[in-house]
């Protein structure tokens, strides 16, 4: 891809998600790219995306991309797996001439391509992500005999959002899901949701080292760094400033930022439709 016109190293990176769960991705990104400025958009007015139709997620995604391009941003990272599955192609078509557009699925597919040819892999995510079959289509297209077994785990995101992780409740819910025969014999498990990095330790404990746990947030951060560097628009001298927009503001969203970002983030209310 050529450098998008107007995009310079000094422009911020836009990241969006259905809510504040994507702050796990923002956090991973800011670790890899500490000098980049970020604008995060959480579509809290419309969450969860995991149970929405593809058409609805596409409409929200285009609107958010419009807001991000207006800032302007040099790149848009779709931090949400459900939106990456439902709207990546459309957002790329809409914004791709003005900004780099990346998702959280392709970096995982690249990683699997390199490390798991001929192996059986598991995927957990929202209903939207699993039912879209996007991972399956992308892995099948590699023609590397990778077998994918997917399980929708819709209870995990709300459970984590309510602060239930690293406790008995999360232990039982995680075990109930991972005991599913669908995931028998896998060698790696893709954490296909913004929220799951927060339970990755519990998932690793469940498998006791038998199954590798693949965290898409880390891989997405590295993919963004590689893309910016390839295009010569890395910001190596910036201050790493961050702004956080949400389409609906409540105190509980503000309080939950600590869970996902590791520190309190100052949320700015930015309605998508006036
Ligand atoms: N951000 C969503 C994802 O990664 C999870 C939360 C939701 O359903 O909106 O799929």
mmCIF file with all atom_site columns, N, CA and C and ligand atoms in Angstrom, residues 17-19 21-22 46-51 79-83 104 125-126 128-129 157 161 192-195, ligand 1:
data_model
loop_
_atom_site.group_PDB
_atom_site.id
_atom_site.type_symbol
_atom_site.label_atom_id
_atom_site.label_alt_id
_atom_site.label_comp_id
_atom_site.label_asym_id
_atom_site.label_entity_id
_atom_site.label_seq_id
_atom_site.pdbx_PDB_ins_code
_atom_site.Cartn_x
_atom_site.Cartn_y
_atom_site.Cartn_z
_atom_site.occupancy
_atom_site.B_iso_or_equiv
_atom_site.pdbx_formal_charge
_atom_site.auth_seq_id
_atom_site.auth_comp_id
_atom_site.auth_asym_id
_atom_site.auth_atom_id
_atom_site.pdbx_PDB_model_num
ATOM   1  N N  . UNK A 1 17  ? -13.663 0.846   18.984 1.00 0.00 ? 17  UNK A N  1
ATOM   2  C CA . UNK A 1 17  ? -14.245 -0.385  19.523 1.00 0.00 ? 17  UNK A CA 1
ATOM   3  C C  . UNK A 1 17  ? -15.710 -0.100  19.854 1.00 0.00 ? 17  UNK A C  1
ATOM   4  N N  . UNK A 1 18  ? -16.447 -1.163  20.117 1.00 0.00 ? 18  UNK A N  1
ATOM   5  C CA . UNK A 1 18  ? -17.846 -1.005  20.529 1.00 0.00 ? 18  UNK A CA 1
ATOM   6  C C  . UNK A 1 18  ? -17.962 -0.278  21.870 1.00 0.00 ? 18  UNK A C  1
ATOM   7  N N  . UNK A 1 19  ? -16.917 -0.319  22.648 1.00 0.00 ? 19  UNK A N  1
ATOM   8  C CA . UNK A 1 19  ? -17.006 0.302   23.979 1.00 0.00 ? 19  UNK A CA 1
ATOM   9  C C  . UNK A 1 19  ? -15.624 0.556   24.520 1.00 0.00 ? 19  UNK A C  1
ATOM   10 N N  . UNK A 1 21  ? -13.796 -1.909  26.064 1.00 0.00 ? 21  UNK A N  1
ATOM   11 C CA . UNK A 1 21  ? -13.006 -3.149  26.060 1.00 0.00 ? 21  UNK A CA 1
ATOM   12 C C  . UNK A 1 21  ? -11.788 -3.039  25.163 1.00 0.00 ? 21  UNK A C  1
ATOM   13 N N  . UNK A 1 22  ? -11.927 -2.249  24.089 1.00 0.00 ? 22  UNK A N  1
ATOM   14 C CA . UNK A 1 22  ? -10.819 -2.071  23.140 1.00 0.00 ? 22  UNK A CA 1
ATOM   15 C C  . UNK A 1 22  ? -9.642  -1.330  23.750 1.00 0.00 ? 22  UNK A C  1
ATOM   16 N N  . UNK A 1 46  ? -23.816 2.141   21.462 1.00 0.00 ? 46  UNK A N  1
ATOM   17 C CA . UNK A 1 46  ? -24.327 1.005   20.679 1.00 0.00 ? 46  UNK A CA 1
ATOM   18 C C  . UNK A 1 46  ? -23.798 -0.355  21.128 1.00 0.00 ? 46  UNK A C  1
ATOM   19 N N  . UNK A 1 47  ? -23.018 -0.399  22.207 1.00 0.00 ? 47  UNK A N  1
ATOM   20 C CA . UNK A 1 47  ? -22.486 -1.701  22.601 1.00 0.00 ? 47  UNK A CA 1
ATOM   21 C C  . UNK A 1 47  ? -23.602 -2.578  23.180 1.00 0.00 ? 47  UNK A C  1
ATOM   22 N N  . UNK A 1 48  ? -23.501 -3.878  23.181 1.00 0.00 ? 48  UNK A N  1
ATOM   23 C CA . UNK A 1 48  ? -22.426 -4.660  22.591 1.00 0.00 ? 48  UNK A CA 1
ATOM   24 C C  . UNK A 1 48  ? -22.616 -4.862  21.083 1.00 0.00 ? 48  UNK A C  1
ATOM   25 N N  . UNK A 1 49  ? -21.494 -4.926  20.370 1.00 0.00 ? 49  UNK A N  1
ATOM   26 C CA . UNK A 1 49  ? -21.555 -5.227  18.935 1.00 0.00 ? 49  UNK A CA 1
ATOM   27 C C  . UNK A 1 49  ? -21.726 -6.739  18.709 1.00 0.00 ? 49  UNK A C  1
ATOM   28 N N  . UNK A 1 50  ? -21.300 -7.518  19.700 1.00 0.00 ? 50  UNK A N  1
ATOM   29 C CA . UNK A 1 50  ? -21.247 -8.968  19.533 1.00 0.00 ? 50  UNK A CA 1
ATOM   30 C C  . UNK A 1 50  ? -22.572 -9.611  19.167 1.00 0.00 ? 50  UNK A C  1
ATOM   31 N N  . UNK A 1 51  ? -23.671 -8.949  19.517 1.00 0.00 ? 51  UNK A N  1
ATOM   32 C CA . UNK A 1 51  ? -24.990 -9.510  19.204 1.00 0.00 ? 51  UNK A CA 1
ATOM   33 C C  . UNK A 1 51  ? -25.712 -8.701  18.134 1.00 0.00 ? 51  UNK A C  1
ATOM   34 N N  . UNK A 1 79  ? -10.236 -2.096  16.696 1.00 0.00 ? 79  UNK A N  1
ATOM   35 C CA . UNK A 1 79  ? -9.795  -2.904  17.844 1.00 0.00 ? 79  UNK A CA 1
ATOM   36 C C  . UNK A 1 79  ? -10.787 -4.009  18.181 1.00 0.00 ? 79  UNK A C  1
ATOM   37 N N  . UNK A 1 80  ? -12.028 -3.812  17.743 1.00 0.00 ? 80  UNK A N  1
ATOM   38 C CA . UNK A 1 80  ? -13.103 -4.744  18.079 1.00 0.00 ? 80  UNK A CA 1
ATOM   39 C C  . UNK A 1 80  ? -13.096 -5.931  17.112 1.00 0.00 ? 80  UNK A C  1
ATOM   40 N N  . UNK A 1 81  ? -13.086 -7.133  17.651 1.00 0.00 ? 81  UNK A N  1
ATOM   41 C CA . UNK A 1 81  ? -13.119 -8.315  16.774 1.00 0.00 ? 81  UNK A CA 1
ATOM   42 C C  . UNK A 1 81  ? -14.422 -8.384  15.993 1.00 0.00 ? 81  UNK A C  1
ATOM   43 N N  . UNK A 1 82  ? -15.534 -8.066  16.661 1.00 0.00 ? 82  UNK A N  1
ATOM   44 C CA . UNK A 1 82  ? -16.838 -8.151  15.979 1.00 0.00 ? 82  UNK A CA 1
ATOM   45 C C  . UNK A 1 82  ? -16.878 -7.163  14.812 1.00 0.00 ? 82  UNK A C  1
ATOM   46 N N  . UNK A 1 83  ? -16.352 -5.949  15.018 1.00 0.00 ? 83  UNK A N  1
ATOM   47 C CA . UNK A 1 83  ? -16.333 -4.953  13.932 1.00 0.00 ? 83  UNK A CA 1
ATOM   48 C C  . UNK A 1 83  ? -15.291 -5.314  12.877 1.00 0.00 ? 83  UNK A C  1
ATOM   49 N N  . UNK A 1 104 ? -7.981  -6.450  13.836 1.00 0.00 ? 104 UNK A N  1
ATOM   50 C CA . UNK A 1 104 ? -7.288  -7.309  14.805 1.00 0.00 ? 104 UNK A CA 1
ATOM   51 C C  . UNK A 1 104 ? -7.295  -8.783  14.389 1.00 0.00 ? 104 UNK A C  1
ATOM   52 N N  . UNK A 1 125 ? -14.940 -16.217 20.820 1.00 0.00 ? 125 UNK A N  1
ATOM   53 C CA . UNK A 1 125 ? -15.281 -14.819 20.549 1.00 0.00 ? 125 UNK A CA 1
ATOM   54 C C  . UNK A 1 125 ? -16.779 -14.612 20.697 1.00 0.00 ? 125 UNK A C  1
ATOM   55 N N  . UNK A 1 126 ? -17.243 -13.451 20.284 1.00 0.00 ? 126 UNK A N  1
ATOM   56 C CA . UNK A 1 126 ? -18.685 -13.167 20.341 1.00 0.00 ? 126 UNK A CA 1
ATOM   57 C C  . UNK A 1 126 ? -19.406 -13.966 19.255 1.00 0.00 ? 126 UNK A C  1
ATOM   58 N N  . UNK A 1 128 ? -21.120 -12.700 16.846 1.00 0.00 ? 128 UNK A N  1
ATOM   59 C CA . UNK A 1 128 ? -20.878 -12.020 15.563 1.00 0.00 ? 128 UNK A CA 1
ATOM   60 C C  . UNK A 1 128 ? -19.567 -12.503 14.951 1.00 0.00 ? 128 UNK A C  1
ATOM   61 N N  . UNK A 1 129 ? -18.523 -12.521 15.753 1.00 0.00 ? 129 UNK A N  1
ATOM   62 C CA . UNK A 1 129 ? -17.201 -12.937 15.257 1.00 0.00 ? 129 UNK A CA 1
ATOM   63 C C  . UNK A 1 129 ? -17.227 -14.392 14.809 1.00 0.00 ? 129 UNK A C  1
ATOM   64 N N  . UNK A 1 157 ? -17.673 -11.602 27.771 1.00 0.00 ? 157 UNK A N  1
ATOM   65 C CA . UNK A 1 157 ? -17.462 -10.146 27.746 1.00 0.00 ? 157 UNK A CA 1
ATOM   66 C C  . UNK A 1 157 ? -18.259 -9.438  28.856 1.00 0.00 ? 157 UNK A C  1
ATOM   67 N N  . UNK A 1 161 ? -16.716 -7.341  32.011 1.00 0.00 ? 161 UNK A N  1
ATOM   68 C CA . UNK A 1 161 ? -17.109 -5.941  32.185 1.00 0.00 ? 161 UNK A CA 1
ATOM   69 C C  . UNK A 1 161 ? -17.634 -5.670  33.596 1.00 0.00 ? 161 UNK A C  1
ATOM   70 N N  . UNK A 1 192 ? -10.423 -14.204 20.566 1.00 0.00 ? 192 UNK A N  1
ATOM   71 C CA . UNK A 1 192 ? -11.008 -13.351 19.526 1.00 0.00 ? 192 UNK A CA 1
ATOM   72 C C  . UNK A 1 192 ? -11.964 -12.308 20.055 1.00 0.00 ? 192 UNK A C  1
ATOM   73 N N  . UNK A 1 193 ? -11.570 -11.599 21.091 1.00 0.00 ? 193 UNK A N  1
ATOM   74 C CA . UNK A 1 193 ? -12.440 -10.556 21.659 1.00 0.00 ? 193 UNK A CA 1
ATOM   75 C C  . UNK A 1 193 ? -11.577 -9.605  22.473 1.00 0.00 ? 193 UNK A C  1
ATOM   76 N N  . UNK A 1 194 ? -11.932 -8.317  22.404 1.00 0.00 ? 194 UNK A N  1
ATOM   77 C CA . UNK A 1 194 ? -11.178 -7.285  23.123 1.00 0.00 ? 194 UNK A CA 1
ATOM   78 C C  . UNK A 1 194 ? -11.008 -7.575  24.614 1.00 0.00 ? 194 UNK A C  1
ATOM   79 N N  . UNK A 1 195 ? -12.023 -8.226  25.200 1.00 0.00 ? 195 UNK A N  1
ATOM   80 C CA . UNK A 1 195 ? -12.027 -8.391  26.659 1.00 0.00 ? 195 UNK A CA 1
ATOM   81 C C  . UNK A 1 195 ? -11.140 -9.535  27.163 1.00 0.00 ? 195 UNK A C  1
HETATM 82 N N1 . LIG B 2 .   ? -15.486 -5.503  21.426 1.00 0.00 ? 1   LIG B N1 1
HETATM 83 C C1 . LIG B 2 .   ? -16.232 -6.728  21.205 1.00 0.00 ? 1   LIG B C1 1
HETATM 84 C C2 . LIG B 2 .   ? -15.344 -7.725  20.422 1.00 0.00 ? 1   LIG B C2 1
HETATM 85 O O1 . LIG B 2 .   ? -14.126 -7.673  20.467 1.00 0.00 ? 1   LIG B O1 1
HETATM 86 C C3 . LIG B 2 .   ? -16.727 -7.340  22.486 1.00 0.00 ? 1   LIG B C3 1
HETATM 87 C C4 . LIG B 2 .   ? -17.814 -6.543  23.154 1.00 0.00 ? 1   LIG B C4 1
HETATM 88 C C5 . LIG B 2 .   ? -19.045 -6.379  22.295 1.00 0.00 ? 1   LIG B C5 1
HETATM 89 O O2 . LIG B 2 .   ? -19.771 -7.377  22.046 1.00 0.00 ? 1   LIG B O2 1
HETATM 90 O O3 . LIG B 2 .   ? -19.284 -5.267  21.856 1.00 0.00 ? 1   LIG B O3 1
HETATM 91 O O4 . LIG B 2 .   ? -15.866 -8.571  19.738 1.00 0.00 ? 1   LIG B O4 1
#
